Amino acid sequence: NVLVIETYANTVLTVPAFNLAGLDANQITKVNVDLSTAQNNARQWLNVIKPGLIYLNQDVINFSNRYATYSDTLKDAVDMKDKAKLADGLKRLAANAANYEQKAKEKVTQ
Protein backbone atom coordinates (compact mmCIF):
# COMPACT_ATOMS: atom_id res chain seq x y z
CA ASN A 1 0.00 0.00 0.00
CA VAL A 2 1.43 3.34 -1.09
CA LEU A 3 0.14 5.18 1.97
CA VAL A 4 1.84 2.75 4.35
CA ILE A 5 5.15 3.03 2.50
CA GLU A 6 4.93 6.81 2.39
CA THR A 7 4.15 6.97 6.12
CA TYR A 8 7.10 4.69 6.85
CA ALA A 9 9.41 6.76 4.62
CA ASN A 10 8.40 10.02 6.26
CA THR A 11 8.80 8.49 9.72
CA VAL A 12 12.29 7.16 8.93
CA LEU A 13 13.36 10.58 7.66
CA THR A 14 12.22 12.29 10.86
CA VAL A 15 13.68 9.86 13.39
CA PRO A 16 15.20 11.97 16.16
CA ALA A 17 18.69 11.32 17.46
CA PHE A 18 18.61 8.79 20.25
CA ASN A 19 21.02 7.77 22.98
CA LEU A 20 23.15 4.76 22.05
CA ALA A 21 25.48 5.07 25.05
CA GLY A 22 24.63 1.58 26.32
CA LEU A 23 25.82 -0.14 23.12
CA ASP A 24 29.33 -1.06 22.11
CA ALA A 25 31.02 0.73 19.20
CA ASN A 26 30.21 -2.00 16.65
CA GLN A 27 26.52 -1.93 17.55
CA ILE A 28 26.42 1.86 17.37
CA THR A 29 28.06 1.75 13.93
CA LYS A 30 25.58 -0.88 12.73
CA VAL A 31 22.57 1.11 13.97
CA ASN A 32 23.86 4.27 12.30
CA VAL A 33 24.61 2.47 9.01
CA ASP A 34 21.21 0.77 9.02
CA LEU A 35 19.43 4.05 9.78
CA SER A 36 21.34 5.79 6.99
CA THR A 37 20.38 3.00 4.58
CA ALA A 38 16.73 3.24 5.61
CA GLN A 39 16.79 7.03 5.15
CA ASN A 40 18.38 6.72 1.70
CA ASN A 41 15.73 4.17 0.73
CA ALA A 42 13.01 6.48 2.06
CA ARG A 43 14.32 9.39 -0.02
CA GLN A 44 14.50 7.12 -3.09
CA TRP A 45 10.86 6.14 -2.56
CA LEU A 46 9.62 9.68 -2.00
CA ASN A 47 11.70 11.41 -4.68
CA VAL A 48 11.99 8.81 -7.46
CA ILE A 49 9.88 5.69 -7.17
CA LYS A 50 6.53 7.12 -6.06
CA PRO A 51 6.56 9.99 -8.60
CA GLY A 52 7.55 7.45 -11.26
CA LEU A 53 4.59 5.24 -10.38
CA ILE A 54 2.24 8.21 -10.59
CA TYR A 55 3.73 9.09 -13.98
CA LEU A 56 3.33 5.51 -15.24
CA ASN A 57 -0.25 5.36 -14.01
CA GLN A 58 -1.03 8.57 -15.90
CA ASP A 59 0.54 7.09 -19.04
CA VAL A 60 -1.73 4.04 -18.76
CA ILE A 61 -4.74 6.35 -18.52
CA ASN A 62 -3.48 8.41 -21.47
CA PHE A 63 -2.99 5.31 -23.62
CA SER A 64 -6.44 4.04 -22.67
CA ASN A 65 -7.93 7.35 -23.75
CA ARG A 66 -5.93 7.27 -26.99
CA TYR A 67 -7.13 3.73 -27.68
CA ALA A 68 -10.74 4.76 -27.05
CA THR A 69 -10.31 7.63 -29.50
CA TYR A 70 -8.85 5.34 -32.17
CA SER A 71 -11.30 2.48 -31.69
CA ASP A 72 -14.21 4.14 -33.50
CA THR A 73 -11.97 5.09 -36.42
CA LEU A 74 -10.58 1.56 -36.60
CA LYS A 75 -14.07 0.04 -36.47
CA ASP A 76 -15.20 2.35 -39.25
CA ALA A 77 -12.20 1.34 -41.36
CA VAL A 78 -13.04 -2.34 -40.84
CA ASP A 79 -16.71 -1.77 -41.68
CA MET A 80 -15.74 0.15 -44.83
CA LYS A 81 -13.08 -2.45 -45.69
CA ASP A 82 -10.57 0.40 -45.90
CA LYS A 83 -7.31 -1.49 -45.39
CA ALA A 84 -5.13 1.60 -45.78
CA LYS A 85 -7.03 3.54 -43.11
CA LEU A 86 -7.01 0.53 -40.79
CA ALA A 87 -3.29 -0.06 -41.30
CA ASP A 88 -2.53 3.62 -40.72
CA GLY A 89 -4.59 3.70 -37.52
CA LEU A 90 -2.99 0.51 -36.21
CA LYS A 91 0.49 1.83 -37.01
CA ARG A 92 -0.20 5.06 -35.15
CA LEU A 93 -1.62 3.19 -32.18
CA ALA A 94 1.33 0.78 -32.15
CA ALA A 95 3.79 3.69 -32.29
CA ASN A 96 2.00 5.34 -29.40
CA ALA A 97 2.10 2.09 -27.41
CA ALA A 98 5.82 1.68 -28.17
CA ASN A 99 6.46 5.22 -26.95
CA TYR A 100 4.66 4.53 -23.66
CA GLU A 101 6.48 1.21 -23.34
CA GLN A 102 9.85 2.90 -23.77
CA LYS A 103 9.01 5.55 -21.18
CA ALA A 104 7.91 2.80 -18.76
CA LYS A 105 11.18 0.90 -19.26
CA GLU A 106 13.15 4.07 -18.59
CA LYS A 107 11.24 4.67 -15.34
CA VAL A 108 11.68 1.07 -14.18
CA THR A 109 15.44 1.15 -14.72
CA GLN A 110 16.04 4.48 -12.94
GROMACS .gro file of N, CA and C in nm:
model
  330
    1ASN      N    1   0.084  -0.117   0.000
    1ASN     CA    2   0.000   0.000   0.000
    1ASN      C    3   0.089   0.124   0.000
    2VAL      N    4   0.063   0.213  -0.092
    2VAL     CA    5   0.143   0.334  -0.109
    2VAL      C    6   0.141   0.421   0.016
    3LEU      N    7   0.025   0.433   0.078
    3LEU     CA    8   0.014   0.518   0.197
    3LEU      C    9   0.100   0.466   0.312
    4VAL      N   10   0.103   0.335   0.329
    4VAL     CA   11   0.184   0.275   0.435
    4VAL      C   12   0.332   0.300   0.409
    5ILE      N   13   0.375   0.281   0.285
    5ILE     CA   14   0.515   0.303   0.250
    5ILE      C   15   0.552   0.449   0.268
    6GLU      N   16   0.465   0.539   0.225
    6GLU     CA   17   0.493   0.681   0.239
    6GLU      C   18   0.501   0.721   0.387
    7THR      N   19   0.411   0.668   0.468
    7THR     CA   20   0.415   0.697   0.612
    7THR      C   21   0.545   0.647   0.673
    8TYR      N   22   0.584   0.525   0.636
    8TYR     CA   23   0.710   0.469   0.685
    8TYR      C   24   0.828   0.557   0.642
    9ALA      N   25   0.831   0.595   0.515
    9ALA     CA   26   0.941   0.676   0.462
    9ALA      C   27   0.951   0.809   0.536
   10ASN      N   28   0.839   0.874   0.555
   10ASN     CA   29   0.840   1.002   0.626
   10ASN      C   30   0.882   0.985   0.772
   11THR      N   31   0.842   0.876   0.833
   11THR     CA   32   0.880   0.849   0.972
   11THR      C   33   1.031   0.826   0.982
   12VAL      N   34   1.085   0.745   0.892
   12VAL     CA   35   1.229   0.716   0.893
   12VAL      C   36   1.310   0.845   0.876
   13LEU      N   37   1.262   0.934   0.791
   13LEU     CA   38   1.336   1.058   0.766
   13LEU      C   39   1.331   1.155   0.884
   14THR      N   40   1.235   1.136   0.973
   14THR     CA   41   1.222   1.229   1.086
   14THR      C   42   1.258   1.166   1.219
   15VAL      N   43   1.326   1.052   1.215
   15VAL     CA   44   1.368   0.986   1.339
   15VAL      C   45   1.463   1.079   1.414
   16PRO      N   46   1.430   1.110   1.539
   16PRO     CA   47   1.520   1.197   1.616
   16PRO      C   48   1.645   1.121   1.660
   17ALA      N   49   1.748   1.195   1.693
   17ALA     CA   50   1.869   1.132   1.746
   17ALA      C   51   1.834   1.064   1.878
   18PHE      N   52   1.889   0.948   1.900
   18PHE     CA   53   1.861   0.879   2.025
   18PHE      C   54   1.991   0.834   2.090
   19ASN      N   55   1.984   0.808   2.218
   19ASN     CA   56   2.102   0.777   2.298
   19ASN      C   57   2.142   0.631   2.277
   20LEU      N   58   2.264   0.611   2.227
   20LEU     CA   59   2.315   0.476   2.205
   20LEU      C   60   2.429   0.445   2.302
   21ALA      N   61   2.436   0.519   2.411
   21ALA     CA   62   2.548   0.507   2.505
   21ALA      C   63   2.563   0.366   2.563
   22GLY      N   64   2.456   0.292   2.573
   22GLY     CA   65   2.463   0.158   2.632
   22GLY      C   66   2.514   0.051   2.537
   23LEU      N   67   2.538   0.085   2.412
   23LEU     CA   68   2.582  -0.014   2.312
   23LEU      C   69   2.733  -0.003   2.291
   24ASP      N   70   2.791  -0.114   2.244
   24ASP     CA   71   2.933  -0.106   2.211
   24ASP      C   72   2.951  -0.038   2.075
   25ALA      N   73   3.073  -0.005   2.041
   25ALA     CA   74   3.102   0.073   1.920
   25ALA      C   75   3.052   0.004   1.793
   26ASN      N   76   3.067  -0.128   1.784
   26ASN     CA   77   3.021  -0.200   1.665
   26ASN      C   78   2.869  -0.191   1.649
   27GLN      N   79   2.798  -0.202   1.760
   27GLN     CA   80   2.652  -0.193   1.755
   27GLN      C   81   2.607  -0.052   1.717
   28ILE      N   82   2.675   0.048   1.771
   28ILE     CA   83   2.642   0.186   1.737
   28ILE      C   84   2.665   0.210   1.588
   29THR      N   85   2.776   0.161   1.536
   29THR     CA   86   2.806   0.175   1.393
   29THR      C   87   2.698   0.107   1.310
   30LYS      N   88   2.661  -0.015   1.349
   30LYS     CA   89   2.558  -0.088   1.273
   30LYS      C   90   2.425  -0.014   1.274
   31VAL      N   91   2.383   0.036   1.389
   31VAL     CA   92   2.257   0.111   1.397
   31VAL      C   93   2.262   0.234   1.307
   32ASN      N   94   2.374   0.306   1.312
   32ASN     CA   95   2.386   0.427   1.230
   32ASN      C   96   2.388   0.394   1.081
   33VAL      N   97   2.458   0.288   1.042
   33VAL     CA   98   2.461   0.247   0.901
   33VAL      C   99   2.323   0.203   0.856
   34ASP      N  100   2.255   0.124   0.938
   34ASP     CA  101   2.121   0.077   0.902
   34ASP      C  102   2.021   0.193   0.892
   35LEU      N  103   2.031   0.289   0.984
   35LEU     CA  104   1.943   0.405   0.978
   35LEU      C  105   1.971   0.488   0.853
   36SER      N  106   2.098   0.505   0.820
   36SER     CA  107   2.134   0.579   0.699
   36SER      C  108   2.081   0.509   0.574
   37THR      N  109   2.092   0.377   0.570
   37THR     CA  110   2.038   0.300   0.458
   37THR      C  111   1.888   0.317   0.447
   38ALA      N  112   1.819   0.307   0.560
   38ALA     CA  113   1.673   0.324   0.561
   38ALA      C  114   1.635   0.464   0.514
   39GLN      N  115   1.710   0.565   0.557
   39GLN     CA  116   1.679   0.703   0.515
   39GLN      C  117   1.705   0.723   0.366
   40ASN      N  118   1.812   0.664   0.315
   40ASN     CA  119   1.838   0.672   0.170
   40ASN      C  120   1.727   0.603   0.091
   41ASN      N  121   1.683   0.488   0.139
   41ASN     CA  122   1.573   0.417   0.073
   41ASN      C  123   1.445   0.499   0.079
   42ALA      N  124   1.421   0.564   0.191
   42ALA     CA  125   1.301   0.648   0.206
   42ALA      C  126   1.304   0.764   0.107
   43ARG      N  127   1.420   0.829   0.096
   43ARG     CA  128   1.432   0.939  -0.002
   43ARG      C  129   1.412   0.889  -0.144
   44GLN      N  130   1.467   0.771  -0.175
   44GLN     CA  131   1.450   0.712  -0.309
   44GLN      C  132   1.301   0.688  -0.338
   45TRP      N  133   1.229   0.637  -0.238
   45TRP     CA  134   1.086   0.614  -0.256
   45TRP      C  135   1.012   0.745  -0.280
   46LEU      N  136   1.036   0.842  -0.193
   46LEU     CA  137   0.962   0.968  -0.200
   46LEU      C  138   0.998   1.053  -0.321
   47ASN      N  139   1.124   1.051  -0.362
   47ASN     CA  140   1.170   1.141  -0.468
   47ASN      C  141   1.176   1.079  -0.607
   48VAL      N  142   1.183   0.946  -0.615
   48VAL     CA  143   1.199   0.881  -0.746
   48VAL      C  144   1.089   0.779  -0.774
   49ILE      N  145   1.077   0.681  -0.688
   49ILE     CA  146   0.988   0.569  -0.717
   49ILE      C  147   0.841   0.609  -0.718
   50LYS      N  148   0.795   0.674  -0.612
   50LYS     CA  149   0.653   0.712  -0.606
   50LYS      C  150   0.614   0.806  -0.720
   51PRO      N  151   0.692   0.914  -0.746
   51PRO     CA  152   0.656   0.999  -0.860
   51PRO      C  153   0.658   0.922  -0.992
   52GLY      N  154   0.751   0.827  -1.004
   52GLY     CA  155   0.755   0.745  -1.126
   52GLY      C  156   0.631   0.660  -1.142
   53LEU      N  157   0.581   0.604  -1.032
   53LEU     CA  158   0.459   0.524  -1.038
   53LEU      C  159   0.338   0.609  -1.077
   54ILE      N  160   0.334   0.729  -1.023
   54ILE     CA  161   0.224   0.821  -1.059
   54ILE      C  162   0.231   0.853  -1.208
   55TYR      N  163   0.350   0.879  -1.257
   55TYR     CA  164   0.373   0.909  -1.398
   55TYR      C  165   0.330   0.791  -1.486
   56LEU      N  166   0.370   0.670  -1.447
   56LEU     CA  167   0.333   0.551  -1.524
   56LEU      C  168   0.182   0.529  -1.524
   57ASN      N  169   0.120   0.550  -1.410
   57ASN     CA  170  -0.025   0.536  -1.401
   57ASN      C  171  -0.094   0.634  -1.495
   58GLN      N  172  -0.045   0.757  -1.500
   58GLN     CA  173  -0.103   0.857  -1.590
   58GLN      C  174  -0.083   0.816  -1.736
   59ASP      N  175   0.031   0.757  -1.767
   59ASP     CA  176   0.054   0.709  -1.904
   59ASP      C  177  -0.043   0.598  -1.942
   60VAL      N  178  -0.074   0.510  -1.848
   60VAL     CA  179  -0.173   0.404  -1.876
   60VAL      C  180  -0.308   0.466  -1.906
   61ILE      N  181  -0.347   0.565  -1.828
   61ILE     CA  182  -0.474   0.635  -1.852
   61ILE      C  183  -0.471   0.704  -1.988
   62ASN      N  184  -0.360   0.771  -2.018
   62ASN     CA  185  -0.348   0.841  -2.147
   62ASN      C  186  -0.359   0.744  -2.264
   63PHE      N  187  -0.291   0.628  -2.253
   63PHE     CA  188  -0.299   0.531  -2.362
   63PHE      C  189  -0.441   0.476  -2.375
   64SER      N  190  -0.506   0.451  -2.264
   64SER     CA  191  -0.644   0.404  -2.267
   64SER      C  192  -0.734   0.504  -2.339
   65ASN      N  193  -0.715   0.631  -2.308
   65ASN     CA  194  -0.793   0.735  -2.375
   65ASN      C  195  -0.761   0.740  -2.524
   66ARG      N  196  -0.634   0.727  -2.558
   66ARG     CA  197  -0.593   0.727  -2.699
   66ARG      C  198  -0.656   0.610  -2.772
   67TYR      N  199  -0.654   0.492  -2.708
   67TYR     CA  200  -0.713   0.373  -2.768
   67TYR      C  201  -0.863   0.394  -2.791
   68ALA      N  202  -0.930   0.450  -2.692
   68ALA     CA  203  -1.074   0.476  -2.705
   68ALA      C  204  -1.101   0.570  -2.822
   69THR      N  205  -1.016   0.669  -2.839
   69THR     CA  206  -1.031   0.763  -2.950
   69THR      C  207  -1.013   0.692  -3.084
   70TYR      N  208  -0.913   0.605  -3.092
   70TYR     CA  209  -0.885   0.534  -3.217
   70TYR      C  210  -0.986   0.424  -3.248
   71SER      N  211  -1.047   0.367  -3.146
   71SER     CA  212  -1.130   0.248  -3.169
   71SER      C  213  -1.245   0.272  -3.266
   72ASP      N  214  -1.312   0.385  -3.257
   72ASP     CA  215  -1.421   0.414  -3.350
   72ASP      C  216  -1.370   0.426  -3.493
   73THR      N  217  -1.257   0.494  -3.508
   73THR     CA  218  -1.197   0.509  -3.642
   73THR      C  219  -1.157   0.373  -3.698
   74LEU      N  220  -1.098   0.289  -3.615
   74LEU     CA  221  -1.058   0.156  -3.660
   74LEU      C  222  -1.179   0.070  -3.696
   75LYS      N  223  -1.285   0.079  -3.616
   75LYS     CA  224  -1.407   0.004  -3.647
   75LYS      C  225  -1.467   0.051  -3.779
   76ASP      N  226  -1.468   0.181  -3.799
   76ASP     CA  227  -1.520   0.235  -3.925
   76ASP      C  228  -1.438   0.184  -4.043
   77ALA      N  229  -1.306   0.182  -4.028
   77ALA     CA  230  -1.220   0.134  -4.136
   77ALA      C  231  -1.248  -0.013  -4.166
   78VAL      N  232  -1.271  -0.093  -4.063
   78VAL     CA  233  -1.304  -0.234  -4.084
   78VAL      C  234  -1.438  -0.247  -4.155
   79ASP      N  235  -1.538  -0.172  -4.108
   79ASP     CA  236  -1.671  -0.177  -4.168
   79ASP      C  237  -1.668  -0.135  -4.315
   80MET      N  238  -1.583  -0.036  -4.345
   80MET     CA  239  -1.574   0.015  -4.483
   80MET      C  240  -1.473  -0.064  -4.566
   81LYS      N  241  -1.411  -0.164  -4.503
   81LYS     CA  242  -1.308  -0.245  -4.569
   81LYS      C  243  -1.195  -0.158  -4.625
   82ASP      N  244  -1.162  -0.054  -4.550
   82ASP     CA  245  -1.057   0.040  -4.590
   82ASP      C  246  -0.926  -0.005  -4.523
   83LYS      N  247  -0.853  -0.091  -4.595
   83LYS     CA  248  -0.731  -0.149  -4.539
   83LYS      C  249  -0.625  -0.042  -4.510
   84ALA      N  250  -0.615   0.056  -4.597
   84ALA     CA  251  -0.513   0.160  -4.578
   84ALA      C  252  -0.541   0.240  -4.451
   85LYS      N  253  -0.666   0.277  -4.431
   85LYS     CA  254  -0.703   0.354  -4.311
   85LYS      C  255  -0.683   0.270  -4.186
   86LEU      N  256  -0.720   0.143  -4.193
   86LEU     CA  257  -0.701   0.053  -4.079
   86LEU      C  258  -0.553   0.036  -4.048
   87ALA      N  259  -0.473   0.012  -4.150
   87ALA     CA  260  -0.329  -0.006  -4.130
   87ALA      C  261  -0.266   0.120  -4.072
   88ASP      N  262  -0.306   0.236  -4.123
   88ASP     CA  263  -0.253   0.362  -4.072
   88ASP      C  264  -0.290   0.381  -3.924
   89GLY      N  265  -0.414   0.356  -3.890
   89GLY     CA  266  -0.459   0.370  -3.752
   89GLY      C  267  -0.386   0.274  -3.659
   90LEU      N  268  -0.370   0.150  -3.703
   90LEU     CA  269  -0.299   0.051  -3.621
   90LEU      C  270  -0.152   0.088  -3.604
   91LYS      N  271  -0.091   0.140  -3.711
   91LYS     CA  272   0.049   0.183  -3.701
   91LYS      C  273   0.065   0.297  -3.602
   92ARG      N  274  -0.027   0.392  -3.608
   92ARG     CA  275  -0.020   0.506  -3.515
   92ARG      C  276  -0.039   0.459  -3.371
   93LEU      N  277  -0.136   0.371  -3.352
   93LEU     CA  278  -0.162   0.319  -3.218
   93LEU      C  279  -0.043   0.238  -3.167
   94ALA      N  280   0.016   0.157  -3.254
   94ALA     CA  281   0.133   0.078  -3.215
   94ALA      C  282   0.251   0.168  -3.181
   95ALA      N  283   0.270   0.275  -3.258
   95ALA     CA  284   0.379   0.369  -3.229
   95ALA      C  285   0.357   0.436  -3.094
   96ASN      N  286   0.233   0.472  -3.068
   96ASN     CA  287   0.200   0.534  -2.940
   96ASN      C  288   0.227   0.436  -2.825
   97ALA      N  289   0.187   0.311  -2.843
   97ALA     CA  290   0.210   0.209  -2.741
   97ALA      C  291   0.360   0.188  -2.720
   98ALA      N  292   0.437   0.186  -2.828
   98ALA     CA  293   0.582   0.168  -2.817
   98ALA      C  294   0.645   0.285  -2.742
   99ASN      N  295   0.595   0.405  -2.765
   99ASN     CA  296   0.646   0.522  -2.695
   99ASN      C  297   0.620   0.509  -2.545
  100TYR      N  298   0.498   0.471  -2.508
  100TYR     CA  299   0.466   0.453  -2.366
  100TYR      C  300   0.548   0.339  -2.305
  101GLU      N  301   0.568   0.233  -2.382
  101GLU     CA  302   0.648   0.121  -2.334
  101GLU      C  303   0.791   0.165  -2.305
  102GLN      N  304   0.849   0.242  -2.396
  102GLN     CA  305   0.985   0.290  -2.377
  102GLN      C  306   0.996   0.379  -2.253
  103LYS      N  307   0.900   0.467  -2.236
  103LYS     CA  308   0.901   0.555  -2.118
  103LYS      C  309   0.888   0.472  -1.990
  104ALA      N  310   0.807   0.367  -1.993
  104ALA     CA  311   0.791   0.280  -1.876
  104ALA      C  312   0.922   0.208  -1.844
  105LYS      N  313   0.989   0.158  -1.947
  105LYS     CA  314   1.118   0.090  -1.926
  105LYS      C  315   1.221   0.184  -1.865
  106GLU      N  316   1.221   0.309  -1.912
  106GLU     CA  317   1.315   0.407  -1.859
  106GLU      C  318   1.287   0.433  -1.711
  107LYS      N  319   1.160   0.443  -1.674
  107LYS     CA  320   1.124   0.467  -1.534
  107LYS      C  321   1.162   0.348  -1.446
  108VAL      N  322   1.140   0.227  -1.497
  108VAL     CA  323   1.168   0.107  -1.418
  108VAL      C  324   1.317   0.092  -1.392
  109THR      N  325   1.400   0.133  -1.487
  109THR     CA  326   1.544   0.115  -1.472
  109THR      C  327   1.614   0.231  -1.404
  110GLN      N  328   1.541   0.334  -1.363
  110GLN     CA  329   1.604   0.448  -1.294
  110GLN      C  330   1.658   0.406  -1.160
   0.00000   0.00000   0.00000
